[in-house]
């Protein structure tokens, strides 16, 4: 593949020469920097590049140009280079227009002139944009290939694992893709071996477990050290933030994650309320950045391992891993969030992973192309999923028990959901059963007022009806409420709480009833259930870890 293009557009020859020079010196090895001096010329260049199928990574346009402004150009450029990242180069006076363009044309970033020194003001921005572009345009030729049945729950499990761990893969459906049979022949695999995973080095894994797949991909599944300062269970926003702060502050840190880093936030197609990202960012993007940051500071990540037990061994806090193995640390941060609540409706359990899904990833969303899909739920997660799926599906039906969305979903999402032509909302409705031979084929919906039922044909149901914490593994000494949320700090001293706090000092704010065991994020009683608060609590837990360590 030829080098991807960075296109700059500026009518001022001096500014144009300066940005061209800075970009070539930094990115010239990997990218080709092409320059245009007007909007019209840039559109001509983009048309030629599109005809030659040459990828455009970034278009950086000056706002103030005669005939066509930068924003006008960038909005038209989308059609020629759909995946390109759009950067507006602007003077301070045009800041308002640039901010509006984030909503209006999907502007990715605006850069204020002058950008000197480029190491501080230009390259970090371009690095970010190129990182996002590369992530979305990874060369799939070297990727992992998975061959299986479209409706196999094992196949679904493997795809979910690969997608959420950011491993690029190609999916081959044995019934639909001719190439699938060729790959099975090459691997000398038969129907009993499905799903088969072919690794880039040619190794074929026959119906591998998640642990086997993780090991084969080189993901770490065991801890390296005998004892850590802090062990964090759960790699969602709270856990990842904790890992970044702990490792950056010199604590030996390990984080254990059973599915994939990112947690619930990793499922979000667009987090729009997280500080510092005016355009929003996807959960996958946030996770990728957080993981890079945590690893850069030296946090160790143990993946595809479920923590199933906890023991306080004198000053040591130990967690037991599924199968075998354990990790010992001086402190423990529980950041296990919540898991999706199951939808209680006849027949759905047997179809889970075969048309009935809890959460949605990019792979599934694109497999619904041209089909009618159902989403159950009325909170932000359901709204985001409906919007995400509406990009591929012919029609999305959002099934809502209440008479309105306004009480449970943020206004900006309600507005978008109701304005999207291929999303229909069915209020006062619930799913009462699902049927299908091997995979979901029909759902029965009931009107909550009249009781009338209707059977609708569909192969896709995505469920977002909230979550509950899974904290049984912590055992009886760690106090929880009736739902399983961890009680911390002040709340432990409440007269209604079982009086289990064992020390003379009061517990720290995020400390549980076992000293040195902290809770952060959605798993904590009365937490706010947002990305920002989870990140904040993850960071704060580490501050408290330091204070605890000073006492022992
Ligand atoms: C689809 C969706 C969209 C959302 N959109 C937004 C939004 O736009 N803005 C916003 O502010 N919030 C949003 N939220 C809420 C937000 O994602 C959560 O509040 C946040 O992720 C909580 O972070 P956490 O780290 O506490 O827990 P989680 O994100 O739940 O992460 C917990 C992690 O722990 C792991 N884990 C659990 N148990 C174990 C175990 N025993 N062993 C090992 N690992 C374990 C899980 O696999 C998981 O990865 C959204 C949620 C969803 C589901």
XYZ file of C-alpha atoms and ligand atoms in Angstrom:
605
model
C 0.000 0.000 0.000
C 1.350 3.456 -0.866
C 1.927 5.913 1.936
C -1.314 7.452 3.297
C -1.780 11.152 2.596
C -1.777 14.174 4.880
C -3.378 16.995 2.874
C -2.862 20.628 3.909
C -4.858 23.488 2.421
C -3.862 27.148 2.862
C -3.910 30.129 0.510
C -1.038 31.879 2.308
C 2.212 30.598 0.709
C 4.293 31.321 3.817
C 1.962 29.531 6.235
C 1.571 26.700 3.752
C 5.342 26.293 3.454
C 5.734 26.338 7.250
C 3.138 23.657 7.993
C 4.363 21.550 5.059
C 7.935 21.705 6.369
C 6.915 20.792 9.933
C 4.753 17.873 8.785
C 7.293 16.441 6.329
C 10.094 16.537 8.899
C 7.997 14.663 11.461
C 5.805 12.327 9.384
C 7.492 12.213 5.944
C 8.726 8.653 6.436
C 5.292 7.108 6.870
C 2.953 9.616 5.230
C 3.025 11.654 2.024
C 2.314 15.341 2.652
C 0.324 16.898 -0.216
C -0.447 20.624 -0.348
C -3.200 22.686 -1.987
C -3.652 26.446 -2.003
C -7.450 26.655 -2.233
C -10.597 24.695 -1.441
C -11.276 24.015 -5.117
C -7.756 22.712 -5.710
C -8.013 20.509 -2.606
C -11.284 18.952 -3.817
C -9.600 18.211 -7.161
C -6.690 16.527 -5.371
C -9.097 14.491 -3.239
C -11.040 13.330 -6.304
C -7.835 12.105 -7.967
C -6.713 10.340 -4.786
C -10.121 8.654 -4.459
C -9.920 7.423 -8.072
C -6.506 5.923 -7.373
C -7.860 4.427 -4.119
C -5.180 6.233 -2.110
C -6.016 6.595 1.578
C -6.202 10.088 3.070
C -5.463 10.128 6.800
C -5.730 13.820 7.707
C -6.991 16.957 5.958
C -5.770 20.169 7.614
C -7.466 23.263 6.184
C -7.093 26.923 7.046
C -10.434 28.522 7.943
C -9.920 31.907 6.270
C -9.522 31.335 2.555
C -11.186 33.274 -0.268
C -14.045 31.582 -2.193
C -14.339 28.609 0.159
C -13.731 28.601 3.934
C -11.935 25.739 5.626
C -15.191 24.511 7.188
C -16.966 24.542 3.808
C -14.115 22.613 2.255
C -13.919 20.050 5.062
C -17.667 19.393 4.921
C -17.386 18.620 1.182
C -14.159 16.669 1.633
C -16.033 14.015 3.658
C -17.578 12.627 0.465
C -14.167 12.115 -1.195
C -12.265 10.824 1.832
C -14.864 9.417 4.252
C -12.438 8.141 6.880
C -10.038 11.098 6.909
C -9.569 13.050 10.127
C -10.569 16.693 9.718
C -8.427 19.422 11.280
C -9.289 23.117 11.056
C -6.398 25.557 11.369
C -7.818 28.775 12.694
C -7.205 32.106 14.397
C -8.537 32.719 17.912
C -11.333 34.897 16.508
C -12.827 31.874 14.698
C -12.986 29.625 17.752
C -16.806 29.735 17.959
C -17.175 28.695 14.327
C -14.710 25.855 14.913
C -16.646 24.584 17.955
C -19.909 24.679 15.977
C -18.216 22.706 13.212
C -17.594 19.844 15.661
C -21.351 19.226 15.721
C -22.212 20.406 12.218
C -19.607 18.636 10.091
C -17.953 16.231 12.528
C -14.737 18.288 12.752
C -12.177 16.235 14.661
C -10.016 19.023 16.021
C -9.194 22.697 15.623
C -5.693 24.065 15.941
C -5.022 27.674 16.846
C -2.351 29.541 14.891
C 0.549 29.927 15.414
C 1.497 26.344 16.349
C 5.074 27.027 17.473
C 6.803 25.094 18.894
C 5.400 22.210 16.780
C 6.667 19.630 19.296
C 4.210 21.036 21.831
C 1.327 22.371 19.810
C 1.211 20.626 16.428
C 2.668 17.110 16.677
C 0.635 15.928 19.694
C -2.558 16.867 17.815
C -1.470 15.183 14.591
C -0.193 12.127 16.500
C -3.614 11.760 18.095
C -5.467 12.098 14.807
C -3.159 9.658 13.037
C -3.457 7.200 15.937
C -7.260 7.246 15.634
C -7.079 6.963 11.861
C -4.706 4.002 11.987
C -6.925 2.321 14.559
C -9.945 2.615 12.291
C -8.029 1.593 9.166
C -5.927 -1.282 10.319
C -4.606 -3.487 7.564
C -6.693 -6.601 7.956
C -4.552 -8.758 5.685
C -2.392 -9.927 8.591
C -5.307 -10.323 10.942
C -6.596 -13.311 12.803
C -9.251 -15.257 10.871
C -12.183 -16.939 12.571
C -14.264 -19.561 10.778
C -17.575 -20.605 12.294
C -21.344 -20.687 12.192
C -23.131 -17.369 12.153
C -25.329 -18.314 15.088
C -22.756 -20.144 17.207
C -22.473 -18.809 20.754
C -18.841 -20.011 20.971
C -18.049 -18.118 17.782
C -19.751 -15.056 19.259
C -17.713 -15.371 22.450
C -14.430 -15.527 20.501
C -15.396 -12.569 18.297
C -16.383 -10.519 21.344
C -13.050 -11.307 22.971
C -11.035 -10.348 19.873
C -13.035 -7.187 19.203
C -12.919 -5.912 22.733
C -9.199 -6.625 23.023
C -8.639 -4.652 19.799
C -7.306 -7.650 17.882
C -8.252 -7.200 14.209
C -9.980 -10.283 12.837
C -11.908 -11.471 9.840
C -15.005 -13.564 10.239
C -15.861 -16.330 7.759
C -19.332 -17.828 7.935
C -19.192 -21.528 6.941
C -22.620 -21.294 5.367
C -22.159 -18.058 3.471
C -18.460 -17.566 2.598
C -16.826 -19.805 0.012
C -13.427 -18.903 1.476
C -14.450 -20.506 4.807
C -14.265 -24.042 3.383
C -10.877 -23.363 1.775
C -9.498 -22.170 5.135
C -10.894 -25.240 6.912
C -9.290 -27.496 4.304
C -5.977 -25.702 4.757
C -6.217 -26.168 8.513
C -7.367 -29.792 8.014
C -10.309 -28.984 10.267
C -13.821 -30.396 10.153
C -17.264 -29.315 11.407
C -16.546 -30.682 14.894
C -13.590 -28.278 15.220
C -15.635 -25.106 14.735
C -15.074 -22.327 15.511
C -11.544 -22.448 14.131
C -9.147 -19.549 14.694
C -6.258 -19.100 12.245
C -3.422 -17.013 13.602
C -1.199 -14.815 11.402
C 1.667 -17.350 11.721
C -0.553 -20.100 10.254
C -1.340 -21.920 13.512
C -4.945 -23.173 13.647
C -6.767 -23.295 16.988
C -9.747 -25.664 17.088
C -12.629 -24.345 19.205
C -10.151 -22.727 21.620
C -11.082 -21.517 25.084
C -10.678 -17.785 25.700
C -7.624 -18.546 27.825
C -6.037 -20.622 25.033
C -6.762 -17.913 22.484
C -5.357 -15.195 24.760
C -2.206 -17.256 25.335
C -1.757 -17.936 21.614
C -2.089 -14.224 20.867
C 0.620 -13.424 23.381
C -1.698 -11.674 25.850
C -0.426 -12.048 29.397
C -2.615 -14.385 31.475
C -0.486 -14.782 34.617
C 1.188 -12.355 37.004
C 4.961 -12.008 36.939
C 5.754 -10.936 40.500
C 5.150 -12.740 43.793
C 3.848 -9.590 45.541
C 2.558 -6.207 44.311
C 1.838 -2.950 46.096
C -1.608 -2.887 44.551
C -3.756 -5.376 42.697
C -6.710 -3.915 40.794
C -9.543 -6.239 39.830
C -11.443 -4.994 36.768
C -10.132 -3.132 33.744
C -12.968 -0.660 33.169
C -12.473 3.110 33.483
C -12.083 2.911 37.278
C -9.508 0.113 37.138
C -7.551 1.620 34.272
C -7.459 5.032 35.954
C -6.288 3.363 39.143
C -3.552 1.548 37.210
C -2.354 4.771 35.558
C -2.148 6.653 38.862
C -0.661 3.770 40.848
C 2.019 2.897 38.294
C 2.867 6.526 37.569
C 3.363 7.092 41.284
C 5.830 4.237 41.557
C 3.607 1.518 43.048
C 4.122 -1.962 41.622
C 0.742 -2.525 40.017
C -1.147 -5.395 38.455
C -4.616 -5.221 36.946
C -6.708 -8.346 36.322
C -9.471 -8.336 33.714
C -11.673 -11.283 32.836
C -13.114 -10.175 29.502
C -11.491 -7.168 27.924
C -10.196 -3.845 29.182
C -12.680 -1.014 28.811
C -15.557 -2.522 30.748
C -18.980 -1.113 30.016
C -17.444 2.067 28.636
C -15.671 -0.048 26.009
C -19.131 -0.837 24.611
C -20.038 2.789 24.087
C -20.019 3.972 20.487
C -19.754 7.608 21.591
C -19.046 8.950 25.067
C -20.022 12.562 24.715
C -19.933 13.797 28.295
C -16.330 13.023 29.233
C -14.318 16.134 29.980
C -11.802 17.219 27.372
C -13.334 15.511 24.334
C -15.770 18.050 22.870
C -16.516 15.814 19.908
C -16.945 12.774 22.158
C -14.873 9.629 21.817
C -15.681 5.981 21.422
C -15.222 3.595 24.315
C -12.728 1.646 22.207
C -10.672 4.779 21.679
C -10.731 5.708 25.365
C -9.693 2.157 26.284
C -6.846 2.065 23.772
C -5.474 5.333 25.115
C -5.870 4.302 28.752
C -4.165 0.946 28.175
C -1.248 2.590 26.403
C -0.946 5.052 29.278
C -1.092 2.348 31.969
C 1.508 0.193 30.169
C 3.752 3.174 29.589
C 3.944 3.709 33.330
C 4.698 0.012 33.857
C 1.364 -1.385 35.097
C 1.121 -5.111 34.421
C -2.069 -6.396 32.835
C -3.326 -9.949 33.324
C -6.063 -10.668 30.799
C -8.763 -13.279 30.283
C -8.684 -14.267 33.959
C -11.686 -14.233 36.252
C -11.074 -13.408 39.897
C -13.123 -15.952 41.840
C -11.928 -15.650 45.449
C -10.371 -13.344 48.022
C -8.314 -14.004 51.155
C -6.838 -11.622 53.727
C -3.555 -13.214 54.792
C -2.243 -10.959 57.573
C -0.982 -7.829 55.804
C -1.341 -9.458 52.378
C -4.480 -9.276 50.236
C -4.743 -12.240 47.854
C -7.087 -12.872 44.940
C -7.662 -16.335 43.517
C -7.945 -16.787 39.762
C -10.295 -19.167 37.984
C -8.743 -22.527 37.181
C -5.527 -22.030 39.097
C -3.230 -19.302 40.258
C -3.443 -16.342 42.572
C -2.042 -12.848 42.982
C -0.804 -11.366 46.234
C -0.621 -7.648 46.933
C -0.416 -5.276 49.865
C -3.653 -3.578 48.827
C -6.613 -4.451 46.627
C -8.809 -2.142 44.556
C -12.080 -3.740 43.465
C -13.254 -2.044 40.273
C -15.465 -4.769 38.862
C -18.361 -2.513 37.844
C -21.657 -4.144 37.040
C -22.676 -6.912 34.657
C -25.692 -6.748 32.382
C -28.916 -7.843 33.966
C -30.559 -10.753 32.102
C -33.919 -10.161 30.448
C -36.458 -12.507 32.019
C -38.556 -13.662 29.087
C -39.445 -17.180 28.009
C -37.006 -18.791 25.579
C -34.355 -16.041 25.601
C -31.747 -17.784 27.744
C -31.377 -20.614 25.233
C -30.863 -18.071 22.436
C -28.232 -15.991 24.224
C -25.281 -15.498 21.858
C -27.466 -16.793 18.988
C -29.352 -13.628 18.170
C -29.904 -12.436 21.750
C -27.028 -10.259 22.947
C -26.171 -8.297 26.073
C -24.235 -5.279 24.804
C -23.145 -4.769 21.232
C -19.751 -4.552 19.564
C -18.778 -3.126 16.207
C -18.688 -6.567 14.579
C -22.258 -7.392 15.513
C -23.517 -3.956 14.560
C -22.179 -4.356 11.031
C -23.577 -7.906 10.717
C -27.088 -6.479 11.089
C -26.754 -4.678 7.771
C -30.115 -4.363 6.046
C -32.019 -6.205 8.785
C -34.606 -5.272 11.407
C -33.221 -5.289 14.944
C -34.757 -4.852 18.389
C -33.136 -3.040 21.324
C -34.590 -3.297 24.837
C -33.936 -0.548 27.369
C -34.552 3.119 28.018
C -31.285 4.430 29.477
C -28.351 6.070 27.702
C -26.725 2.748 26.888
C -29.838 1.607 24.968
C -30.063 4.966 23.167
C -26.417 4.811 22.115
C -26.810 1.229 20.937
C -29.915 2.116 18.892
C -28.038 4.978 17.208
C -25.017 2.795 16.536
C -27.121 -0.026 15.065
C -29.186 2.387 12.951
C -26.062 3.023 10.841
C -26.252 -0.539 9.540
C -29.725 -1.965 10.181
C -32.693 -1.310 7.925
C -34.769 -0.448 10.992
C -34.164 -0.388 14.738
C -37.064 -0.836 17.135
C -36.413 0.431 20.654
C -38.664 -1.396 23.111
C -39.381 0.705 26.195
C -41.521 -0.198 29.190
C -42.223 3.423 30.181
C -44.385 5.963 28.342
C -41.449 8.287 27.723
C -37.672 8.231 27.342
C -37.071 11.573 29.030
C -36.935 10.224 32.592
C -34.113 7.773 31.947
C -32.165 8.967 28.903
C -30.123 12.182 28.496
C -31.920 14.821 26.454
C -29.282 14.976 23.718
C -29.732 11.250 23.107
C -33.550 11.391 23.187
C -33.406 14.123 20.541
C -31.107 12.068 18.329
C -33.010 8.817 18.753
C -36.366 10.398 17.918
C -34.896 12.322 14.971
C -33.297 9.237 13.359
C -35.666 8.102 10.594
C -34.941 4.374 10.844
C -35.400 4.163 14.640
C -38.916 3.481 15.926
C -39.682 3.645 19.658
C -42.389 1.330 21.041
C -43.449 2.757 24.393
C -45.266 0.828 27.129
C -44.094 -2.404 25.524
C -42.106 -5.380 26.766
C -40.547 -8.502 25.289
C -42.338 -11.511 26.763
C -40.742 -14.347 24.808
C -38.443 -15.313 21.975
C -38.378 -18.343 19.687
C -36.086 -19.827 17.094
C -34.560 -23.011 15.783
C -30.852 -22.707 16.634
C -31.027 -18.905 16.595
C -33.541 -16.149 17.294
C -36.320 -15.984 14.696
C -39.263 -14.247 16.379
C -40.015 -12.152 19.439
C -43.336 -11.719 21.163
C -44.039 -8.189 22.349
C -46.804 -7.257 24.776
C -48.552 -3.919 25.145
C -48.387 -3.161 28.879
C -51.709 -1.293 28.882
C -53.971 -3.474 26.759
C -52.121 -6.760 27.285
C -52.315 -7.385 23.517
C -49.412 -9.430 22.150
C -47.764 -9.425 18.749
C -45.190 -11.810 17.278
C -42.538 -10.051 15.170
C -39.906 -11.694 12.954
C -36.307 -10.717 13.804
C -32.908 -12.356 14.213
C -31.438 -9.691 16.477
C -32.230 -8.596 20.012
C -29.855 -6.386 22.004
C -30.603 -5.975 25.703
C -29.613 -2.969 27.849
C -31.651 -3.119 31.049
C -29.046 -2.061 33.574
C -26.594 -4.073 35.558
C -25.911 -5.606 38.918
C -22.556 -6.139 40.632
C -21.076 -9.620 40.898
C -19.193 -9.477 44.163
C -19.896 -12.858 45.808
C -16.261 -13.838 45.304
C -15.198 -11.331 47.988
C -16.626 -13.580 50.721
C -18.449 -12.675 53.939
C -15.975 -10.181 55.453
C -16.404 -7.520 52.765
C -19.688 -5.769 53.539
C -22.164 -5.353 50.663
C -25.732 -4.156 50.399
C -28.592 -6.462 49.453
C -27.859 -5.963 45.731
C -24.136 -6.720 46.118
C -22.775 -3.146 45.928
C -19.705 -2.604 48.128
C -20.186 -0.447 51.209
C -17.295 1.953 51.819
C -16.046 4.735 54.091
C -18.623 6.588 56.132
C -21.408 4.219 55.185
C -19.654 1.421 57.092
C -20.111 3.383 60.302
C -23.842 3.824 59.708
C -25.890 2.351 62.591
C -27.793 0.198 60.072
C -24.573 -1.308 58.718
C -23.234 -4.481 60.319
C -20.525 -3.210 62.714
C -17.578 -4.966 61.111
C -14.953 -2.239 60.866
C -12.055 -3.669 62.886
C -9.665 -0.728 63.436
C -9.533 2.233 65.810
C -9.114 4.670 62.897
C -12.123 5.409 60.698
C -12.158 3.781 57.243
C -10.860 5.879 54.351
C -13.505 7.194 51.986
C -13.351 4.324 49.454
C -12.186 1.647 51.874
C -14.359 -1.433 52.396
C -14.922 -3.253 55.689
C -11.577 -5.051 55.172
C -8.733 -2.523 55.687
C -6.555 -2.193 52.598
C -9.367 -3.304 50.263
C -10.854 -0.390 48.319
C -13.771 -0.097 45.907
C -13.963 2.272 42.949
C -16.523 2.948 40.220
C -19.905 1.377 39.548
C -19.371 -1.514 41.979
C -19.428 0.891 44.935
C -22.675 1.623 46.747
C -24.102 5.001 45.709
C -21.562 5.594 42.945
C -22.605 7.837 40.080
C -22.440 5.273 37.224
C -20.569 7.486 34.788
C -17.184 7.224 33.083
C -15.873 10.409 34.682
C -16.844 9.396 38.206
C -15.358 5.909 37.721
C -12.099 7.471 36.520
C -12.156 9.901 39.449
C -12.725 7.126 41.976
C -9.992 4.990 40.424
C -7.538 7.842 40.877
C -8.766 8.631 44.381
C -8.495 4.981 45.447
C -4.766 5.155 44.750
C -4.391 8.280 46.882
C -6.051 6.287 49.686
C -3.837 3.270 48.982
C -0.837 5.507 49.725
C -2.437 6.626 52.979
C -3.218 3.048 53.956
C 0.300 1.851 53.141
C 1.674 4.591 55.401
C -0.215 2.973 58.313
C 1.034 -0.604 57.912
C -23.362 0.919 26.311
C -22.976 1.863 27.423
C -22.783 3.207 27.143
C -22.396 4.091 28.160
N -22.200 5.401 27.839
C -21.785 6.263 28.795
C -21.529 7.631 28.458
O -21.700 8.060 27.309
N -21.072 8.445 29.441
C -20.869 8.006 30.731
O -20.426 8.799 31.557
N -21.133 6.727 31.079
C -21.577 5.850 30.140
N -21.847 4.544 30.486
C -21.602 4.120 31.889
C -20.112 3.869 32.105
O -19.597 3.099 31.046
C -19.860 3.168 33.429
O -20.341 3.984 34.473
C -18.365 2.902 33.645
O -17.851 2.073 32.613
C -18.112 2.236 35.005
O -16.733 1.938 35.068
P -16.164 0.850 36.096
O -14.699 0.772 35.819
O -16.629 1.149 37.459
O -16.869 -0.541 35.694
P -17.030 -1.314 34.326
O -16.950 -0.404 33.177
O -18.256 -2.144 34.505
O -15.748 -2.272 34.269
C -15.605 -3.347 35.157
C -14.626 -4.359 34.564
O -14.349 -5.348 35.528
C -14.285 -6.623 34.901
N -14.598 -7.631 35.911
C -15.763 -7.771 36.586
N -15.671 -8.791 37.463
C -14.423 -9.310 37.337
C -13.743 -10.394 37.966
N -14.319 -11.122 38.929
N -12.481 -10.664 37.575
C -11.853 -9.900 36.619
N -12.467 -8.873 36.004
C -13.729 -8.571 36.359
C -15.335 -6.539 33.820
O -15.093 -7.490 32.781
C -15.176 -5.098 33.353
O -14.255 -4.989 32.274
C -22.235 3.623 29.491
C -22.460 2.274 29.788
C -22.824 1.391 28.767
C -23.062 -0.053 29.102
